[in-house]
Coordinates of C-alpha atoms in Angstrom, one line a residue:
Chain A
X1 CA 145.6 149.1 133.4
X2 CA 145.2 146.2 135.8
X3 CA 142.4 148.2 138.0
X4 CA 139.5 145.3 138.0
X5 CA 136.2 145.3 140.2
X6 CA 135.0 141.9 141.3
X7 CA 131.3 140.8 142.4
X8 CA 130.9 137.7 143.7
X9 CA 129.8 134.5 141.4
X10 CA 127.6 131.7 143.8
X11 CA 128.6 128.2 143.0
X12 CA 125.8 126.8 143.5
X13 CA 123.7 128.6 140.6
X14 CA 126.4 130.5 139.3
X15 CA 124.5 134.0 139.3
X16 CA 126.9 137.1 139.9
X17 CA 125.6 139.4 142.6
X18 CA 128.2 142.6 142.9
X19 CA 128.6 143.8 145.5
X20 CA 128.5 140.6 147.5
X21 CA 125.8 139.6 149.8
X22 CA 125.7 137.0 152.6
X23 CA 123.3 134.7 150.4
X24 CA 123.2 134.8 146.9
X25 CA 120.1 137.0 145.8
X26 CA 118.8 134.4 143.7
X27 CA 119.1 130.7 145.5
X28 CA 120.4 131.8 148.3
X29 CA 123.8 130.0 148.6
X30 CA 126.4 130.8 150.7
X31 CA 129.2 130.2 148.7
X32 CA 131.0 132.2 146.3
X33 CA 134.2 132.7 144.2
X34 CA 135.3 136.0 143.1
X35 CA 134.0 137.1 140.2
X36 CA 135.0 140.3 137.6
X37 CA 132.4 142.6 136.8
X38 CA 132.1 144.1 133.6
X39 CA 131.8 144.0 129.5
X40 CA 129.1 145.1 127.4
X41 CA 125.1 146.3 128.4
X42 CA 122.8 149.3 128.3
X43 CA 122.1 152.3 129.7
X44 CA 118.8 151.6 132.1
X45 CA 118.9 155.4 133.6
X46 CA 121.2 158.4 133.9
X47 CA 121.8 161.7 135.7
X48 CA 124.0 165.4 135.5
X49 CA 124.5 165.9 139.1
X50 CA 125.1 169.4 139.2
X51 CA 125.1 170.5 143.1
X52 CA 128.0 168.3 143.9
X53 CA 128.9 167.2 147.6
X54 CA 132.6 167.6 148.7
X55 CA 135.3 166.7 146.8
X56 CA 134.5 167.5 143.6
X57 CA 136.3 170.0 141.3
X58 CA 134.0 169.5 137.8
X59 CA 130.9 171.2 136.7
X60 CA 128.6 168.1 137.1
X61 CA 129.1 164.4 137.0
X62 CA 127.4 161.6 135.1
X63 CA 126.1 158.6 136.8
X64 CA 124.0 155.6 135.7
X65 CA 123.1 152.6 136.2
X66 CA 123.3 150.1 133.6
X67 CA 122.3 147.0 133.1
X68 CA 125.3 144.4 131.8
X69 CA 124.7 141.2 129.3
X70 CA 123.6 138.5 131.5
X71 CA 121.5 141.2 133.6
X72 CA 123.7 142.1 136.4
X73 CA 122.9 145.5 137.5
X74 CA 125.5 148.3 138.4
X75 CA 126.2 151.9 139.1
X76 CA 128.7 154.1 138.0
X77 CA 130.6 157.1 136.2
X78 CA 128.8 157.5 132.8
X79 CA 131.5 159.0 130.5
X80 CA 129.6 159.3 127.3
X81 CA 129.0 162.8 125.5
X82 CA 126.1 161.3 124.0
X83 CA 123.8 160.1 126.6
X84 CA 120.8 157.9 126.1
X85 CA 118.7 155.3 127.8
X86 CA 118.8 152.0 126.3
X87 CA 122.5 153.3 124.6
X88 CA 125.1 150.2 124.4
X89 CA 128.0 151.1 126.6
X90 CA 131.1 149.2 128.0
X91 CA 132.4 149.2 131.3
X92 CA 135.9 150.1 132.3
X93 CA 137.9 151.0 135.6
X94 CA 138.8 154.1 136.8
X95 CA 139.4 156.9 139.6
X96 CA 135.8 157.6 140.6
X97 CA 136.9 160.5 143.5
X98 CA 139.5 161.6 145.3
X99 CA 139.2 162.1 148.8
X100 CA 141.9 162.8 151.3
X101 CA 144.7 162.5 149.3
X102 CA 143.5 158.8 148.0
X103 CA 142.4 157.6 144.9
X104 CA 138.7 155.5 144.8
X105 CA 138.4 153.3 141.8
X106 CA 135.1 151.8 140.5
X107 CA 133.2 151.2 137.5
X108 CA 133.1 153.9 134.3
X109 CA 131.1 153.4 131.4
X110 CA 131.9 154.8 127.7
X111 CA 130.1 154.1 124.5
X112 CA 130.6 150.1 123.3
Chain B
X1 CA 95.8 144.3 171.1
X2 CA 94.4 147.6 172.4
X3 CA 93.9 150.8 170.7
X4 CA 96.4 153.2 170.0
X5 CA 94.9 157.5 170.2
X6 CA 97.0 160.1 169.2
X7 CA 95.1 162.9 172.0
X8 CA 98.0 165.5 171.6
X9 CA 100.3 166.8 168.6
X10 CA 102.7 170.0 168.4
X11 CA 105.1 171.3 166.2
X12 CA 107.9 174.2 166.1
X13 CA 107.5 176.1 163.1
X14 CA 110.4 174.8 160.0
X15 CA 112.7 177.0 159.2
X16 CA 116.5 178.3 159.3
X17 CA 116.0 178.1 162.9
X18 CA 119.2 180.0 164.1
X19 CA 117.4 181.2 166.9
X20 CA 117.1 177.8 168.3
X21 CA 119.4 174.4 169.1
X22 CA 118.3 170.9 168.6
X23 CA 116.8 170.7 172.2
X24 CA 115.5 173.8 172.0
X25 CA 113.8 172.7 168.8
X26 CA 112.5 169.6 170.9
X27 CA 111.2 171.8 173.5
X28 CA 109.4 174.4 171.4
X29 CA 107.3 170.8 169.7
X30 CA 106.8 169.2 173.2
X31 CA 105.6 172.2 174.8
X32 CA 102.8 173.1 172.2
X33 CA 101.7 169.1 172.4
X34 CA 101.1 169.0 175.9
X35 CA 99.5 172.2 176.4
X36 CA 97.3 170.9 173.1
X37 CA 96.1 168.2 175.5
X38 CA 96.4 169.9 179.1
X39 CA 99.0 166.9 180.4
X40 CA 102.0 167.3 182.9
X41 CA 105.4 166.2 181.3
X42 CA 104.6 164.0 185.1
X43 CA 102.3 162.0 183.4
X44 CA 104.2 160.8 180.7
X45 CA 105.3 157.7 180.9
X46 CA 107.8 156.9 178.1
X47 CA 109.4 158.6 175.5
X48 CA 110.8 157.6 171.7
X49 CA 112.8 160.4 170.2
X50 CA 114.0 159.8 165.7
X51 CA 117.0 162.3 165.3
X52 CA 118.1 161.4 162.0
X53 CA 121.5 162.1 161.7
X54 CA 124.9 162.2 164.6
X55 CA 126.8 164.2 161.9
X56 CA 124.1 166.9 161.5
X57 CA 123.8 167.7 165.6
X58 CA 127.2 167.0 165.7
X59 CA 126.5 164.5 168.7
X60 CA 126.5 160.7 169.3
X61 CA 122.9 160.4 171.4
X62 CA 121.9 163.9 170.4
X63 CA 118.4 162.2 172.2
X64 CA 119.7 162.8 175.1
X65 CA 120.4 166.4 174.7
X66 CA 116.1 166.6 174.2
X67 CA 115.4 164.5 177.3
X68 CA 117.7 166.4 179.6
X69 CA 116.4 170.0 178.6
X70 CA 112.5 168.8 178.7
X71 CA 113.3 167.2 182.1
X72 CA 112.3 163.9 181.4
X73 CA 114.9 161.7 183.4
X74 CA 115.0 159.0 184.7
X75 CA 112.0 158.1 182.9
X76 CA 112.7 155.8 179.8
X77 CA 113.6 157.2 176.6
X78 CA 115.2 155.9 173.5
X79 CA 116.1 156.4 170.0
X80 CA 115.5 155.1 166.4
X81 CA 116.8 155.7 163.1
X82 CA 115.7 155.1 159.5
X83 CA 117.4 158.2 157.4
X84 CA 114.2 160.6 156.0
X85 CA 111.8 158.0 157.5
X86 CA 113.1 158.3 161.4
X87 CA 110.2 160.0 162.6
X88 CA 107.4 157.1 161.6
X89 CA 109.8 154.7 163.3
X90 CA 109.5 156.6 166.5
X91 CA 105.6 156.7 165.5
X92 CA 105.4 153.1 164.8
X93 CA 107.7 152.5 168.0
X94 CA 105.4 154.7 170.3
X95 CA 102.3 152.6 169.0
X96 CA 104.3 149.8 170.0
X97 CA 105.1 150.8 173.5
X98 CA 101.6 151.1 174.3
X99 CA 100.0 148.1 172.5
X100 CA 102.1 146.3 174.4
X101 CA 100.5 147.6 177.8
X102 CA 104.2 148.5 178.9
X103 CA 102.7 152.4 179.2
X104 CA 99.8 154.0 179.1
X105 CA 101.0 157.5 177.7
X106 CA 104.0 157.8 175.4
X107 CA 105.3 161.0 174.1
X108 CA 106.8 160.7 170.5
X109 CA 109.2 163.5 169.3
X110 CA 111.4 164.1 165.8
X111 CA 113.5 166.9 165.8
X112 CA 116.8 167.5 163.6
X113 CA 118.7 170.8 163.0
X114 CA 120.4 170.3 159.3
X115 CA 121.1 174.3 158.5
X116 CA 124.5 174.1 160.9
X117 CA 126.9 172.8 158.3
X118 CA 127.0 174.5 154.6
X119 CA 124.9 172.8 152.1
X120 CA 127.9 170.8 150.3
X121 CA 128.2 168.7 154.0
X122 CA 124.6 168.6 154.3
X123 CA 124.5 166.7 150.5
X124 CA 127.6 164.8 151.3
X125 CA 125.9 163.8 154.2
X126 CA 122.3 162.8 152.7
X127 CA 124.4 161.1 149.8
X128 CA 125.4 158.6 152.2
X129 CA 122.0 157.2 153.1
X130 CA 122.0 155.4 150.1
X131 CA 124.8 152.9 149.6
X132 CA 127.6 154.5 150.7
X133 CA 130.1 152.3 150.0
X134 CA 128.8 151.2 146.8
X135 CA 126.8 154.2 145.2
X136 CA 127.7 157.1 146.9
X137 CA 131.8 157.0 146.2
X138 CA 130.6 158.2 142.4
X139 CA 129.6 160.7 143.4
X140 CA 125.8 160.0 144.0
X141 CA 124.2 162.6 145.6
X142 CA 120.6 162.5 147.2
X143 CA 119.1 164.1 144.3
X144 CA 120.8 162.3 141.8
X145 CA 119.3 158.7 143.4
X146 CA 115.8 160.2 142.7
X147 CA 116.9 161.9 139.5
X148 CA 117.6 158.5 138.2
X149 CA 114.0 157.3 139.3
X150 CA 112.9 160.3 137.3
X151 CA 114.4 159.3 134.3
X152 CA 112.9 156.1 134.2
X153 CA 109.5 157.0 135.0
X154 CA 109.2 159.7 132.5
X155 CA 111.0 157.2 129.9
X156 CA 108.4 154.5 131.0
X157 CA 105.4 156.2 131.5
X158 CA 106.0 160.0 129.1
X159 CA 105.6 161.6 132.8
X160 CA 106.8 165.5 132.3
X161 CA 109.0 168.0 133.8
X162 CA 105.5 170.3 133.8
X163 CA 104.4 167.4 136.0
X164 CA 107.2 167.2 138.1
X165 CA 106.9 171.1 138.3
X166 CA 103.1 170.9 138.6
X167 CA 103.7 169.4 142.5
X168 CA 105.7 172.0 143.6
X169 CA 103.5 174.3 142.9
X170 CA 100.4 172.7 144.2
X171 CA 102.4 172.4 147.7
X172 CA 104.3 175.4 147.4
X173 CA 100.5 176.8 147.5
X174 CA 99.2 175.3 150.6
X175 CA 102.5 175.9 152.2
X176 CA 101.8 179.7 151.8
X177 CA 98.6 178.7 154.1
X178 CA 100.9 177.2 156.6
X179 CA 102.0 179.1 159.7
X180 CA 104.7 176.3 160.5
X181 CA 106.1 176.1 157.0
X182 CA 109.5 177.3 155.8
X183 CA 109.1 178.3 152.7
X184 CA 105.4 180.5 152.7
X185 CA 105.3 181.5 149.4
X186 CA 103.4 180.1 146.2
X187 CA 105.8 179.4 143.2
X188 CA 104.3 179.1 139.2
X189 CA 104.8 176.7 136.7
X190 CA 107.2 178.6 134.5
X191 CA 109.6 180.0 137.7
X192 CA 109.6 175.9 138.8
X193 CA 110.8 174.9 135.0
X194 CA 112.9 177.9 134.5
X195 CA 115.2 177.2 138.0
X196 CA 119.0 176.0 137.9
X197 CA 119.1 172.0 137.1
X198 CA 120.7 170.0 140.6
X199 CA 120.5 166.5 139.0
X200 CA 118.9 166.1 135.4
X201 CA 116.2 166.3 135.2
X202 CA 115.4 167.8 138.6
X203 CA 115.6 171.6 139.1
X204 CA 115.9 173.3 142.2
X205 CA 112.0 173.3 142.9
X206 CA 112.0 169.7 142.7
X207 CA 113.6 169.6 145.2
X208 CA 112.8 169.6 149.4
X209 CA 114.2 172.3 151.3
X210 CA 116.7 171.9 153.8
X211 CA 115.2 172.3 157.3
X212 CA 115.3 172.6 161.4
X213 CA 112.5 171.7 163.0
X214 CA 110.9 169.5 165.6
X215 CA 106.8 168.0 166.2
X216 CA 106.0 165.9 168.7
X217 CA 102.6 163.5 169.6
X218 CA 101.2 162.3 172.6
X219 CA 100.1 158.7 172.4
X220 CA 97.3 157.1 174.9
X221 CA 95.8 153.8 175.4
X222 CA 92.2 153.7 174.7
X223 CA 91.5 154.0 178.5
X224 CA 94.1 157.0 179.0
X225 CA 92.9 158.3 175.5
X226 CA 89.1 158.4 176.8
X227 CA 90.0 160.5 179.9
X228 CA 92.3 163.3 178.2
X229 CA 89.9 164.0 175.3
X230 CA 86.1 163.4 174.1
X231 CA 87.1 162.6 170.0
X232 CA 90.7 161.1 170.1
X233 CA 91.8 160.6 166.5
X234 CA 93.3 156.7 166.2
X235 CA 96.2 155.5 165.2
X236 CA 94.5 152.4 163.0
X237 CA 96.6 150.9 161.0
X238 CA 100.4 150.3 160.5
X239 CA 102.9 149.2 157.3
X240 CA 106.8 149.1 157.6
X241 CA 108.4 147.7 154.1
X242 CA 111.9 147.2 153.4
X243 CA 114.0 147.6 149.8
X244 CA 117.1 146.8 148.7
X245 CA 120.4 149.3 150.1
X246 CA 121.8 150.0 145.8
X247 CA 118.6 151.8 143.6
X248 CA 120.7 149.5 140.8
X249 CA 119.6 146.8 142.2
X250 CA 115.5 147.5 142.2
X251 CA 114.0 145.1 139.5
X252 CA 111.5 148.5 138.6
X253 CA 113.1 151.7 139.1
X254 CA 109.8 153.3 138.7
X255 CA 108.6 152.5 142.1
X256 CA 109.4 151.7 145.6
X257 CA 109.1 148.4 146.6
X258 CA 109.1 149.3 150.2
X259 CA 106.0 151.6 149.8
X260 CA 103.9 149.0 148.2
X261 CA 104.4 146.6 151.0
X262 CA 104.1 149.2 153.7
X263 CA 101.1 150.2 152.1
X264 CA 99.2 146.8 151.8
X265 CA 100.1 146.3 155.5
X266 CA 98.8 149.3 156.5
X267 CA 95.5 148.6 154.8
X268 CA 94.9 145.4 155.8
X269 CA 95.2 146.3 159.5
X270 CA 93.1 149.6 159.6
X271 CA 90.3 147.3 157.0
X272 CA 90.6 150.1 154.7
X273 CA 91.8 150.7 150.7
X274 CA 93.1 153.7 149.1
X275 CA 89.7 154.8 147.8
X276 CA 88.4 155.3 151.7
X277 CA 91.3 157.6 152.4
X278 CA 90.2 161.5 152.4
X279 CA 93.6 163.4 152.8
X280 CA 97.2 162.2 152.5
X281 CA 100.7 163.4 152.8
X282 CA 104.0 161.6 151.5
X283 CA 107.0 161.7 151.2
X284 CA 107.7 164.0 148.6
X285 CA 111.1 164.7 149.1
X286 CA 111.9 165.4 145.0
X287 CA 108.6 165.9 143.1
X288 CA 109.0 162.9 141.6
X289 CA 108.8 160.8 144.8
X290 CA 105.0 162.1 145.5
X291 CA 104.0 160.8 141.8
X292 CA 105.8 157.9 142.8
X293 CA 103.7 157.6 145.7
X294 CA 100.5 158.3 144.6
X295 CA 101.1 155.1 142.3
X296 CA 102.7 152.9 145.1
X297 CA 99.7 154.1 147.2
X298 CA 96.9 152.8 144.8
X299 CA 95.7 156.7 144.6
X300 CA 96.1 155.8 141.0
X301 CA 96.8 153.4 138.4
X302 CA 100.8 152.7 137.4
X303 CA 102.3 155.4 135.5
X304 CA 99.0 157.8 136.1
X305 CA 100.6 159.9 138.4
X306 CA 101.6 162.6 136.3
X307 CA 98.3 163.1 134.9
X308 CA 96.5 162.9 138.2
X309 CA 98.4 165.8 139.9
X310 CA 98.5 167.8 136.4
X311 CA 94.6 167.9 136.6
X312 CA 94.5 169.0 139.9
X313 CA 93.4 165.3 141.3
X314 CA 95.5 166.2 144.5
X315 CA 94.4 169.2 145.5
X316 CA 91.3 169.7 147.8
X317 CA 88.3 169.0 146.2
X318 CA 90.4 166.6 143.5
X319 CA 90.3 162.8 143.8
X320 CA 92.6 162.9 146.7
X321 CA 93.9 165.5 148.4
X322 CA 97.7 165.1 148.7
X323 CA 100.4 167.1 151.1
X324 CA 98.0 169.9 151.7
X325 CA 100.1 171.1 154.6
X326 CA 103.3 171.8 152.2
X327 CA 104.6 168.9 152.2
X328 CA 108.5 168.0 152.2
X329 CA 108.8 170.6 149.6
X330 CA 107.7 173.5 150.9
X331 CA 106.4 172.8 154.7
X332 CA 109.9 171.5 155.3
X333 CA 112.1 168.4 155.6
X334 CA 113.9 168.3 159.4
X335 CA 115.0 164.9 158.7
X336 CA 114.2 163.1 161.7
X337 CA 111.1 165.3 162.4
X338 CA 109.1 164.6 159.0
X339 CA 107.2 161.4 160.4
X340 CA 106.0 162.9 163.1
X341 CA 105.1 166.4 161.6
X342 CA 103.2 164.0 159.2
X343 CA 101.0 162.4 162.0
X344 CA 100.9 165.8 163.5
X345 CA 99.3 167.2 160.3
X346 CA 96.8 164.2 159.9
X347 CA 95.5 164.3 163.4
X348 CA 94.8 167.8 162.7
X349 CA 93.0 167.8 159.4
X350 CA 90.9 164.6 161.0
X351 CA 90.1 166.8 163.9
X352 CA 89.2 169.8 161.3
X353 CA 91.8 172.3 162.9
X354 CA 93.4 172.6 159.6
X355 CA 94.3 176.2 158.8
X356 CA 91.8 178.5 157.0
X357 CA 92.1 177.4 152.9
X358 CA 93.8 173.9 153.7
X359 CA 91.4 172.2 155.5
X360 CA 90.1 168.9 153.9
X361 CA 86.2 169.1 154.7
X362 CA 85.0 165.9 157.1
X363 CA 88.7 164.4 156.2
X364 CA 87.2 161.1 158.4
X365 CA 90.2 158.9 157.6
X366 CA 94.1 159.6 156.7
X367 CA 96.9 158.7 155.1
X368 CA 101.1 159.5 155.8
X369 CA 103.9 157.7 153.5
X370 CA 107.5 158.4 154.7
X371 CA 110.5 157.2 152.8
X372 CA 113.7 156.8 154.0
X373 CA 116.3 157.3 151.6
X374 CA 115.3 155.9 148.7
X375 CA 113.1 153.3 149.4
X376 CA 115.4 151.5 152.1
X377 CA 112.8 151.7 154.2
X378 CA 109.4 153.1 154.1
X379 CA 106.4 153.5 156.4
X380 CA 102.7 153.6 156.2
X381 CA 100.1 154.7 158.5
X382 CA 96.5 155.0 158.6
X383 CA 94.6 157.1 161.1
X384 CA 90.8 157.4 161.6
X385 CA 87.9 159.6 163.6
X386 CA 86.8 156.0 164.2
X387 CA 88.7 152.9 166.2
X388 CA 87.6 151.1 163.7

């Protein structure tokens, strides 16, 4: 698997912001060098969406947003049977959605 | 700057309005607010028209299509656009337009016609006022982003699903008093907890419905306003706040950043607090978004919400009186119309034309919190029997 999402790291202060902004949310630099997001955090909030928008084929679908080591905050595919906030997880990459024929990756998380 | 009046409002009643078209719609609102007033369309000088969405009246300008069939050209007109929140932009841009001086009367209008497409586009659709290229290709729905809030409020604060379930049926019960509401009938506690899950842990009664509609106000100068009618109700104070696009990236989940500032704002320029406000309606677009708001508001402290709708705090005679005309959830939620609908409702509970069981008694000042999305953008705006 060589699927990876990147964020953008400023090099001024070195914080991570993902997905990039203009200025870096914290200093507000302008510079930045790409950056991959990911690794360990925890499980700040989660949802079973049930009524599902077009092109969806499951049941429900499990999103969260967690909050990684170091504090970045993302969003993503919760794939955990087990659900819980504050849980450990770990991120990894995969197909998010098809639509059109075309495969959208982004971030997953499963139990660390 | 001068004063702002609001001297006329209308609405069309909400609804799966297959009888009418978006303009149609428009026409219905704009016809019931100048006849409210006794003003020529001739008079008018300006217009500002929030239509939420191109994809939903399957138009690029679908303005245009509510300007041409009231007969308006080639006076100006434009359009604004802030997802759920359209209509207090077209408020807020209608107070502008005569503050300024540039017109003396300005009609405001909101109308959107959502029941055209099958519910699946209408969600797809919604979904993408979040971040759509960073939250919504998951798979995020509308009710999931506010399904996430839930989650962390009732984690933070122990807020329940009764809670949740206990505002849908306060304004499921004044909607059943409301002639222009879509869905006129009361709901209980156990038929709110016992319905189908659309995003853990909201249930289908957590949910807004999905509406077409339109309301419209007429907005005078204080000279105009003095002419067209003895006790105009003013348009006092003012808050537009901003938040960040991604809900991940909110430092609290538990509140909307935008509301807070567009409340403070709105305060400070109508020299008022949350205490001297006698009716209110917000944006309760999931159940949990009016406990939200009470909080942002300052109708209560942090993580009190719950409670204070749960002992009945938010119904007349309570505390505060919240969304006594429906609200989102049972009233309706026509995109692009809600704002205005909202100052429609206020300017008549501060008049005291409020329908028989859902008038506020003396309601002297009041309150209306639109959100758009989910906290992207949110609006604040205080109206008063008094200029000042």
């Amino acid at each position: 698997m060589s699927e990876a999402v990147y964020g953008a790291k400023c090099t001024a202060c070195g914080a991570v912001s993902y997905p990039r902004h203009l200025v870096c949310p914290k200093c507000r630099g302008e510079a930045f060098q790409p950056a991959e997001i990911g690794g360990e955090g925890v499980v700040l909030t989660y949802t079973d969406v049930y009524a599902l928008a077009i092109d969806y084929d499951v049941r429900y679908l499990r999103l969260a947003i967690v909050e990684l080591d170091g504090g970045l905050r993302v969003t993503g595919q919760l794939l955990d049977e087990e659900p819980k906030l504050g849980k450990r997880v770990r991120t990894t990459v995969g197909v998010v959605r098809e639509t059109a024929g075309k495969a959208i990756y982004g971030l997953q998380f499963v139990p660390a | 700057m001068g004063h702002v009046a609001v001297v006329g409002i209308g609405q069309s009643r909400f609804g799966i309005r297959s009888d009418a078209s978006l303009r149609e719609l428009a026409f219905e609102a704009v016809k019931a607010c100048l006849e409210d007033v006794g003003v020529q369309l001739a008079e008018v000088e300006s217009m500002v028209v929030s239509v939420a969405s191109d994809e939903l009246s399957f138009a690029l300008q679908p303005s245009a299509q509510v300007t041409d069939y009231i007969g308006f050209h080639p006076k100006p007109s434009f359009r604004v656009e802030a997802a759920c929140a359209s209509g207090s932009m077209a408020v807020r841009a209608g107070w502008m337009n005569v503050a300024s001086g540039l017109a003396d009367l300005v009609l405001v209008v909101g109308a959107e016609k959502m029941t055209e497409v099958p519910t699946p586009i209408a969600t797809e659709v919604l979904g993408r006022a979040g971040d759509s290229l960073w939250e919504y290709p998951f798979g995020m729905t509308f009710p999931g982003y506010y399904a996430l809030i839930a989650q962390a409020h009732m984690a933070k604060y122990g807020t329940t699903e009764a809670q949740l379930a206990a505002v849908a049926v306060k304004n499921h019960y004044y909607g059943a008093l409301n002639p222009y509401a879509h869905m006129r009938k009361e709901i209980t506690l156990e038929k709110a907890l016992s319905s189908f899950v659309v995003a853990s842990p909201l249930k289908l009664y957590d949910c807004c419905l999905i509406s077409d509609g339109a309301a419209a106000i007429l907005l005078a100068s204080e000279k105009v306003a003095k002419r067209l009618r003895k006790n105009p109700i003013w348009l006092r104070g003012l808050g537009l706040g901003t938040g960040s696009l991604s809900l991940a990236h909110r430092e609290d989940l538990t509140t909307l950043g935008a509301s807070v500032e567009a409340a403070r704002q709105a305060y400070d320029m109508a020299g008022v607090g949350p205490k001297e406000i006698d009716v209110a309606v917000v944006h309760d677009c999931f159940t949990i978004a009016e406990i939200v708001a009470y909080e942002d508001l300052g109708f209560c402290p942090k993580g009190e919400g719950g409670p204070l709708v749960e002992d009945r705090q938010t119904y007349i005679g309570g505390r505060i009186p919240v969304n006594v005309d429906g609200g989102l959830k049972s009233k309706g939620h026509p995109i692009g119309t809600t704002g205005v609908s909202m100052a429609v409702e206020i300017t008549k509970q501060l008049r005291g034309e409020a329908e028989t069981g859902r008038q506020v008694p003396n309601a002297e000042i009041g309150l209306s919190h639109n959100v758009g999305g989910n906290g992207q953008h949110a609006a604040v705006h205080v109206f008063g029997r008094d200029k000042e």
